[in-house]
DNA sequence: CGATTGATGTCATATTTTCTAACATTTGTT
DNA sequence: AACAAATGTTAGAAAATATGACATCAATCG
């Protein structure tokens, strides 16, 4: 199913379309990019171009924010996912020892602990 | 599978993207529309917006033209498909009599006869 | 409370994209 | 040669997007 992955990651949507599909403003979408939550491509004319995967991620971001997770938290989640994916790959070559697992679990808990801090005000989306 | 149909018919692509995906020029895409081969939607600002189904159809058109079928022929094919689809629907209510079938077959043959006429010069796509 | 900060709104200006319409070109067909 | 089909090209106007600055608003902290 490589075909489908490719299609979903094809950057073909301009920001105007993304606004409608996600119900986000251009300002929000560009801000999330500035915060490294998404990395849209650019066309020859420097216009941002988004893929279906980007749409999914933006919808996720929207939901996390609505739940009260701040942007730093969302970023942490994605970084965690990325390293988890990497670990999975590496695991195909050298399976983990129990000792490794213990250390990883500990890291996870530490990360979780740091997350809930709603220090930077939860703000509800206006209607 | 209504979900997928909906997604595929969502008009979200601007003409610039369509150009890249189909390897057609804006001129060609607009011309096929003028010839009624496609009916893209328009956004609030009067920009043409295309769906994935539109992309498929444009690729088909591109292939038919490369094969030597002229636009009138392609249009005839689509009209035939449309009436076939309609017939199928109607058939769910009143199945056809043998007499109906005979008449339909005759129509088909007449249409086929008229089609091959490559009267309006076959033109090969430039590299 | 007053200051600070995170997330978003708004505005101005520049650049890119698309639209329409007209005229030009190319290549078969008659 | 004349014509028609398909496409190219160009000009001018309108829409969409980029960037950067300043404004706002709510939550948090000293």
Coordinates of C-alpha atoms (C1' of nucleotides) in Angstrom, one line a residue:
Chain A
X1 CA 0.0 0.0 0.0
X2 CA 2.9 2.4 -0.8
X3 CA 0.7 4.0 -3.4
X4 CA -1.8 5.4 -0.9
X5 CA 0.9 6.7 1.4
X6 CA 2.4 8.6 -1.5
X7 CA -1.0 10.1 -2.4
X8 CA -1.7 11.2 1.2
X9 CA 1.6 12.9 1.4
X10 CA 1.4 14.8 -1.9
X11 CA 1.3 18.5 -1.2
X12 CA -1.5 19.8 -3.5
X13 CA -3.7 21.9 -1.3
X14 CA -3.4 25.7 -1.0
X15 CA -4.0 27.4 2.4
X16 CA -7.4 28.6 1.4
X17 CA -8.6 25.0 1.0
X18 CA -7.0 24.0 4.2
X19 CA -8.8 26.7 6.0
X20 CA -12.1 25.4 4.9
X21 CA -11.3 21.7 5.5
X22 CA -10.0 22.4 9.0
X23 CA -12.0 25.4 10.1
X24 CA -8.8 27.1 11.1
X25 CA -7.7 30.6 10.1
X26 CA -4.6 31.3 8.0
X27 CA -3.1 32.9 11.0
X28 CA -3.5 29.8 13.1
X29 CA -2.2 27.5 10.4
X30 CA 0.9 29.7 9.8
X31 CA 1.4 29.9 13.6
X32 CA 1.4 26.2 14.0
X33 CA 4.0 26.0 11.3
X34 CA 6.1 28.6 13.1
X35 CA 5.8 26.4 16.2
X36 CA 7.1 23.4 14.1
X37 CA 3.9 21.4 14.4
X38 CA 3.7 21.1 10.6
X39 CA 6.1 21.6 7.8
X40 CA 4.1 22.3 4.6
X41 CA 6.0 22.4 1.3
X42 CA 6.3 25.5 -0.9
X43 CA 5.6 25.8 -4.6
X44 CA 7.8 27.7 -7.0
X45 CA 6.0 30.9 -6.1
X46 CA 6.6 30.4 -2.4
X47 CA 3.0 29.5 -1.7
X48 CA 2.5 26.9 1.1
X49 CA 1.1 23.6 -0.2
X50 CA -0.4 21.0 2.1
X51 CA -1.0 17.3 1.9
X52 CA -3.9 15.2 3.2
X53 CA -1.6 14.1 6.0
X54 CA -1.1 17.8 6.9
X55 CA -4.9 18.1 7.1
X56 CA -5.1 15.2 9.5
X57 CA -2.4 16.7 11.7
X58 CA -4.1 20.1 11.7
X59 CA -7.4 18.5 12.8
X60 CA -5.5 16.7 15.5
X61 CA -3.9 20.0 16.6
X62 CA -7.3 21.6 16.7
X63 CA -8.6 18.9 18.9
X64 CA -5.7 18.9 21.3
X65 CA -6.0 22.6 21.7
X66 CA -9.7 22.3 22.3
X67 CA -9.0 19.7 25.0
X68 CA -6.7 22.2 26.7
X69 CA -3.3 20.8 25.6
X70 CA -1.0 23.7 24.8
X71 CA 1.3 23.9 21.8
X72 CA 4.4 22.8 23.8
X73 CA 2.4 19.8 24.8
X74 CA 1.4 18.9 21.3
X75 CA 4.9 19.3 20.1
X76 CA 6.1 17.0 22.9
X77 CA 3.6 14.4 21.8
X78 CA 4.8 14.5 18.2
X79 CA 8.4 14.3 19.2
X80 CA 7.5 11.3 21.4
X81 CA 5.7 9.7 18.5
X82 CA 8.7 10.3 16.2
X83 CA 11.1 8.7 18.6
X84 CA 8.7 5.8 19.2
X85 CA 8.6 5.2 15.4
X86 CA 12.3 5.3 15.2
X87 CA 12.6 2.9 18.1
X88 CA 10.3 0.5 16.4
X89 CA 12.5 0.6 13.3
X90 CA 15.6 0.0 15.2
X91 CA 13.9 -2.8 17.1
X92 CA 13.6 -4.7 13.9
X93 CA 17.3 -5.2 14.1
X94 CA 18.1 -5.4 17.8
X95 CA 15.2 -6.4 20.1
X96 CA 15.2 -4.7 23.5
X97 CA 16.5 -6.1 26.7
X98 CA 14.3 -5.8 29.8
X99 CA 16.7 -3.2 31.1
X100 CA 16.1 -1.1 28.0
X101 CA 12.3 -1.3 28.5
X102 CA 12.6 -0.2 32.1
X103 CA 14.6 2.9 31.1
X104 CA 12.2 3.8 28.4
X105 CA 9.2 3.5 30.6
X106 CA 10.8 5.8 33.1
X107 CA 11.4 8.4 30.4
X108 CA 7.8 8.3 29.4
X109 CA 6.6 8.9 32.9
X110 CA 8.9 11.9 33.3
X111 CA 7.6 13.4 30.0
X112 CA 4.0 12.8 31.0
X113 CA 4.6 14.5 34.4
X114 CA 5.9 17.6 32.6
X115 CA 3.0 17.8 30.2
X116 CA -0.2 18.7 32.2
X117 CA 1.2 22.0 33.2
X118 CA -1.4 24.3 31.7
X119 CA 0.7 27.3 32.6
X120 CA 0.1 29.1 29.3
X121 CA -3.6 29.8 29.6
X122 CA -6.1 27.5 28.0
X123 CA -8.2 29.5 25.6
X124 CA -11.4 28.3 24.1
X125 CA -12.0 28.6 20.4
X126 CA -14.5 31.4 19.7
X127 CA -17.7 30.3 17.8
Chain B
X1 CA -18.5 3.5 1.0
X2 CA -20.4 6.8 0.7
X3 CA -17.6 8.5 2.6
X4 CA -15.0 7.8 0.0
X5 CA -17.3 9.0 -2.8
X6 CA -17.8 12.3 -1.0
X7 CA -14.1 12.8 -0.5
X8 CA -13.3 12.1 -4.1
X9 CA -15.9 14.6 -5.3
X10 CA -14.8 17.4 -3.0
X11 CA -13.6 20.3 -5.1
X12 CA -10.5 21.4 -3.3
X13 CA -7.8 21.7 -5.9
X14 CA -6.9 24.9 -7.7
X15 CA -6.0 24.8 -11.4
X16 CA -2.3 25.1 -10.7
X17 CA -2.3 21.9 -8.9
X18 CA -4.4 20.2 -11.5
X19 CA -1.9 21.3 -14.2
X20 CA 0.9 19.5 -12.3
X21 CA -1.1 16.4 -11.6
X22 CA -2.4 16.0 -15.1
X23 CA 0.5 17.5 -17.1
X24 CA -2.0 19.6 -19.0
X25 CA -1.9 23.4 -19.5
X26 CA -4.4 25.8 -18.0
X27 CA -5.5 26.5 -21.6
X28 CA -6.3 22.8 -22.2
X29 CA -8.1 22.3 -18.9
X30 CA -10.3 25.4 -19.5
X31 CA -10.9 24.4 -23.1
X32 CA -12.2 20.9 -22.1
X33 CA -14.5 22.7 -19.7
X34 CA -15.8 24.9 -22.5
X35 CA -16.4 21.7 -24.4
X36 CA -18.4 20.4 -21.5
X37 CA -16.1 17.5 -20.7
X38 CA -15.7 18.6 -17.1
X39 CA -17.7 20.9 -14.9
X40 CA -15.4 22.2 -12.1
X41 CA -16.9 24.2 -9.3
X42 CA -16.1 27.8 -8.5
X43 CA -15.1 29.2 -5.2
X44 CA -16.4 32.6 -3.8
X45 CA -13.7 34.4 -5.8
X46 CA -14.7 32.7 -9.1
X47 CA -11.6 30.5 -9.1
X48 CA -12.1 27.0 -10.6
X49 CA -11.9 24.2 -7.9
X50 CA -11.4 20.6 -8.9
X51 CA -12.0 17.3 -7.2
X52 CA -10.1 14.0 -7.5
X53 CA -12.8 12.7 -9.8
X54 CA -12.1 15.7 -12.0
X55 CA -8.4 14.7 -12.1
X56 CA -9.3 11.2 -13.1
X57 CA -11.5 12.4 -15.9
X58 CA -8.8 14.8 -17.2
X59 CA -6.3 12.0 -17.3
X60 CA -8.8 10.0 -19.2
X61 CA -9.4 12.8 -21.6
X62 CA -5.6 13.1 -22.0
X63 CA -5.4 9.5 -22.9
X64 CA -8.3 9.5 -25.3
X65 CA -6.8 12.4 -27.2
X66 CA -3.4 10.7 -27.3
X67 CA -5.2 7.7 -28.8
X68 CA -6.6 9.9 -31.5
X69 CA -10.2 10.2 -30.2
X70 CA -11.3 13.8 -30.8
X71 CA -13.3 15.9 -28.3
X72 CA -16.6 15.2 -29.9
X73 CA -15.9 11.5 -29.6
X74 CA -15.0 11.8 -25.9
X75 CA -18.1 13.8 -25.3
X76 CA -20.2 11.1 -27.0
X77 CA -18.6 8.5 -24.8
X78 CA -19.4 10.3 -21.6
X79 CA -23.0 11.0 -22.8
X80 CA -23.3 7.3 -23.5
X81 CA -22.0 6.4 -20.0
X82 CA -24.4 8.9 -18.4
X83 CA -27.4 7.5 -20.2
X84 CA -26.2 3.9 -19.4
X85 CA -26.0 4.8 -15.8
X86 CA -29.5 6.4 -15.9
X87 CA -30.8 3.3 -17.7
X88 CA -29.4 1.1 -15.0
X89 CA -31.2 3.1 -12.3
X90 CA -34.5 3.0 -14.1
X91 CA -34.0 -0.7 -14.7
X92 CA -34.3 -1.2 -11.0
X93 CA -37.9 -0.2 -11.2
X94 CA -39.0 -1.5 -14.7
X95 CA -36.9 -4.2 -16.3
X96 CA -36.5 -4.0 -20.1
X97 CA -38.5 -5.9 -22.6
X98 CA -36.6 -7.7 -25.5
X99 CA -38.0 -5.0 -27.7
X100 CA -36.4 -2.2 -25.7
X101 CA -33.1 -4.0 -25.8
X102 CA -33.3 -4.3 -29.5
X103 CA -33.9 -0.6 -29.9
X104 CA -31.1 0.3 -27.6
X105 CA -28.6 -1.9 -29.4
X106 CA -29.5 -0.2 -32.7
X107 CA -28.8 3.2 -31.2
X108 CA -25.4 2.1 -29.9
X109 CA -24.4 0.9 -33.4
X110 CA -25.4 4.1 -35.0
X111 CA -23.4 6.1 -32.4
X112 CA -20.4 3.9 -33.0
X113 CA -20.6 4.4 -36.7
X114 CA -20.5 8.1 -36.3
X115 CA -17.5 8.1 -33.9
X116 CA -14.4 7.0 -35.8
X117 CA -14.5 10.1 -38.1
X118 CA -11.2 11.7 -37.3
X119 CA -12.3 14.7 -39.3
X120 CA -10.9 17.3 -36.9
X121 CA -7.2 16.5 -37.2
X122 CA -5.5 14.3 -34.6
X123 CA -2.8 16.4 -33.1
X124 CA 0.0 14.8 -31.0
X125 CA 0.9 16.2 -27.6
X126 CA 4.2 18.1 -28.0
X127 CA 7.0 16.8 -25.7
Chain C
dC1 C1' -3.3 44.4 40.9
dG2 C1' 0.0 44.9 37.2
dA3 C1' 3.2 42.6 34.2
dT4 C1' 4.1 38.8 31.3
dT5 C1' 3.1 35.3 28.0
dG6 C1' 0.6 32.3 24.6
dA7 C1' -2.6 32.2 21.0
dT8 C1' -5.0 34.7 17.7
dG9 C1' -6.9 39.0 15.3
dT10 C1' -6.1 42.7 12.1
dC11 C1' -3.9 45.5 8.7
dA12 C1' -0.7 47.1 5.0
dT13 C1' 2.1 46.0 1.2
dA14 C1' 4.2 43.0 -2.1
dT15 C1' 4.0 38.9 -5.0
dT16 C1' 1.8 35.1 -7.1
dT17 C1' -2.1 32.9 -9.2
dT18 C1' -6.1 32.8 -11.8
dC19 C1' -9.7 34.8 -14.8
dT20 C1' -11.4 36.5 -19.3
dA21 C1' -10.9 37.7 -23.9
dA22 C1' -8.6 38.2 -28.0
dC23 C1' -5.4 37.0 -31.5
dA24 C1' -1.8 33.6 -33.2
dT25 C1' -0.2 29.0 -34.6
dT26 C1' -0.3 24.3 -36.1
dT27 C1' -2.1 20.4 -38.4
dG28 C1' -5.4 17.6 -40.5
dT29 C1' -9.7 17.8 -43.7
dT30 C1' -12.3 19.2 -47.6
Chain D
dA1 C1' -6.0 27.2 -50.6
dA2 C1' -9.6 27.5 -47.1
dC3 C1' -11.4 25.9 -42.9
dA4 C1' -11.8 24.0 -38.4
dA5 C1' -10.0 21.8 -34.1
dA6 C1' -6.8 22.1 -30.5
dT7 C1' -3.5 24.7 -28.3
dG8 C1' -0.2 28.7 -27.5
dT9 C1' 0.4 33.4 -26.1
dT10 C1' -0.5 37.9 -24.3
dA11 C1' -2.7 41.7 -21.7
dG12 C1' -5.2 43.6 -17.9
dA13 C1' -8.0 42.9 -13.8
dA14 C1' -9.2 40.5 -9.7
dA15 C1' -8.4 37.1 -6.1
dA16 C1' -5.3 34.6 -3.0
dT17 C1' -1.2 34.3 -0.3
dA18 C1' 3.2 35.9 2.1
dT19 C1' 5.4 38.6 5.5
dG20 C1' 5.8 41.6 9.3
dA21 C1' 4.0 44.6 12.6
dC22 C1' 1.0 45.9 16.1
dA23 C1' -3.4 44.8 18.8
dT24 C1' -6.2 42.0 21.8
dC25 C1' -7.6 38.7 25.2
dA26 C1' -7.3 35.4 28.7
dA27 C1' -4.5 33.0 32.0
dT28 C1' -0.6 33.0 35.2
dC29 C1' 2.8 34.8 38.3
dG30 C1' 5.1 37.9 41.5

